[in-house]
PDB file of C-alpha atoms in Angstrom:
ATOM      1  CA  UNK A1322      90.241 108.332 119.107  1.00 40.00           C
ATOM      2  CA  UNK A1323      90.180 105.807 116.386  1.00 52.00           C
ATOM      3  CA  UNK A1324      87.550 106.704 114.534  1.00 61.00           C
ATOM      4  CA  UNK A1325      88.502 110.330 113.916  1.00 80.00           C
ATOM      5  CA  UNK A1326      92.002 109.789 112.941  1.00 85.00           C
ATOM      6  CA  UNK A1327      92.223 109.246 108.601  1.00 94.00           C
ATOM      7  CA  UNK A1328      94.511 106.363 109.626  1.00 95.00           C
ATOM      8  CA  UNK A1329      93.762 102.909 110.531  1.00 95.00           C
ATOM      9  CA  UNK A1330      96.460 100.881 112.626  1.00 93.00           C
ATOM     10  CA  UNK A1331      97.005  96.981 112.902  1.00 89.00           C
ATOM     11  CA  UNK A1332      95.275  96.834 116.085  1.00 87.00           C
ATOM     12  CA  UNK A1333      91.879  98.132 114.234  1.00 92.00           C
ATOM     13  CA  UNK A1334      92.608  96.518 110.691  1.00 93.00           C
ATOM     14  CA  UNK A1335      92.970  92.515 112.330  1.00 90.00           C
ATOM     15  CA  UNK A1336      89.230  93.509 113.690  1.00 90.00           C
ATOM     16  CA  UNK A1337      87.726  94.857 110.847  1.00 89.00           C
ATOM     17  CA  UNK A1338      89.147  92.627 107.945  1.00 89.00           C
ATOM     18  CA  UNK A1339      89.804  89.196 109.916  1.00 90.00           C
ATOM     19  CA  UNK A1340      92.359  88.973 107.837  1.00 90.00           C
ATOM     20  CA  UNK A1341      96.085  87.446 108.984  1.00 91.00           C
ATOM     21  CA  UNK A1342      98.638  89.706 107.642  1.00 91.00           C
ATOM     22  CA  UNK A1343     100.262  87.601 105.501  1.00 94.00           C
ATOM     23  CA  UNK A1344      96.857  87.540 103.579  1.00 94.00           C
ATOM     24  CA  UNK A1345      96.572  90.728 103.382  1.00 94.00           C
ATOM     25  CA  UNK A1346      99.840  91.595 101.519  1.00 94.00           C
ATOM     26  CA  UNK A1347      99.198  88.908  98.687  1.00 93.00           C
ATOM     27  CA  UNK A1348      96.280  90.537  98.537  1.00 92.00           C
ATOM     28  CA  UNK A1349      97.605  94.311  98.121  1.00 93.00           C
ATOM     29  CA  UNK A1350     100.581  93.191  96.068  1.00 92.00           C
ATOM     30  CA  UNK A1351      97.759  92.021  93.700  1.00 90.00           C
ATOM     31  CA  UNK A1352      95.600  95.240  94.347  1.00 90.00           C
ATOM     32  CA  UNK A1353      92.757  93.295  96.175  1.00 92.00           C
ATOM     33  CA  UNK A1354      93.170  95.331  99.006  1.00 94.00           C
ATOM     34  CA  UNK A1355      94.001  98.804  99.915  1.00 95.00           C
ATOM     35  CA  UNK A1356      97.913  99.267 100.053  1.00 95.00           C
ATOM     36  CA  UNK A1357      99.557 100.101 103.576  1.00 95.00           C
ATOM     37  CA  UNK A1358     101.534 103.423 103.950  1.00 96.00           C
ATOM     38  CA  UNK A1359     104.265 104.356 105.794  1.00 95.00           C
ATOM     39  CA  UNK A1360     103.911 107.089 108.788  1.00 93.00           C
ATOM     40  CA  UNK A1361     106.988 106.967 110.513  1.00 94.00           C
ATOM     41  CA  UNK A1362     110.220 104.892 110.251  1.00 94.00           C
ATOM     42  CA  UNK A1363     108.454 101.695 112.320  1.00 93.00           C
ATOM     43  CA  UNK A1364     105.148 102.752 111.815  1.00 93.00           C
ATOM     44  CA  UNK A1365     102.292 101.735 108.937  1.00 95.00           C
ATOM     45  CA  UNK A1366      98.817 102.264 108.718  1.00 96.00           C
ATOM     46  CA  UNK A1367      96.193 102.011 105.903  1.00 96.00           C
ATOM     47  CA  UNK A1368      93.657 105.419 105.109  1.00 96.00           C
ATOM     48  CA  UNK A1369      90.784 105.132 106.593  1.00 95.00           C
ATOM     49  CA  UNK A1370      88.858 106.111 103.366  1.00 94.00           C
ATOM     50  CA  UNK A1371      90.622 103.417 101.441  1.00 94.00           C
ATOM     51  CA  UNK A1372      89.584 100.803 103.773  1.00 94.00           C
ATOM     52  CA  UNK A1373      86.197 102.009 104.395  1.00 93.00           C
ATOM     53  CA  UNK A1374      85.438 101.082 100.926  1.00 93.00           C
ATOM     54  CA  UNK A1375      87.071  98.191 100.785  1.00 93.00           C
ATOM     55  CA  UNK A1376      84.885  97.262 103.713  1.00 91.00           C
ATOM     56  CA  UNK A1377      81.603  98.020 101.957  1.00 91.00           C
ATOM     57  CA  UNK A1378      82.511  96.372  98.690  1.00 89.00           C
ATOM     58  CA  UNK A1379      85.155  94.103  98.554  1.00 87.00           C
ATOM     59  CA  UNK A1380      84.957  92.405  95.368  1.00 87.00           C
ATOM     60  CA  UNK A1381      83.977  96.068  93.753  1.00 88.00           C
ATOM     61  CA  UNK A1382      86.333  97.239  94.932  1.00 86.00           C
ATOM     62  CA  UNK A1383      89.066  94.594  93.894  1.00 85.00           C
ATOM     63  CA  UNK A1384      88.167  94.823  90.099  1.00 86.00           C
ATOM     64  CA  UNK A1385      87.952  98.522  90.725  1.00 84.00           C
ATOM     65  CA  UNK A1386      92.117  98.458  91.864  1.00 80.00           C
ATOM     66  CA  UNK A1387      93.283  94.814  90.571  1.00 72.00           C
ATOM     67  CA  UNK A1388      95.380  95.002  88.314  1.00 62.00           C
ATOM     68  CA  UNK A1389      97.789  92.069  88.328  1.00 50.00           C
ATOM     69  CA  UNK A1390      96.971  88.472  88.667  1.00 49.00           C
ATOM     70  CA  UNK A1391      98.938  86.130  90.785  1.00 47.00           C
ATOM     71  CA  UNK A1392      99.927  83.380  88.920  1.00 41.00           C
ATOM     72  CA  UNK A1393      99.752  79.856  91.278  1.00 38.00           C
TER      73      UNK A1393
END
């Protein structure tokens, strides 16, 4: 069940954040967005509790965790 687990999975993430995934990279390299983890050797996932927040406050969030600035 999705919504129990304390991991969210690409499947879930492309639906919540409508994000591509290219996007989302720049945007955790720069800390705009909750930073994936590793759960097994082919596996990643983001905590749930990370991007719950992010979800609720995006730019708060961002200035909360930003901390470098993409030069371009």
């Amino acid at each position: 069940m999705p919504g129990n687990s304390p991991f969210i999975f690409h499947e879930e993430i492309d639906a919540i954040t409508r994000l591509c995934d290219m996007t989302r990279k720049r945007m955790e390299r720069r800390g705009l967005f909750p930073k994936r983890v590793r759960i097994a050797p082919r596996r990643i996932a983001w905590r749930r509790a990370d991007i719950e927040a992010w979800a609720s406050d995006p730019e708060g969030w961002a200035k909360r965790h930003g901390n470098q600035i993409e030069a371009g």
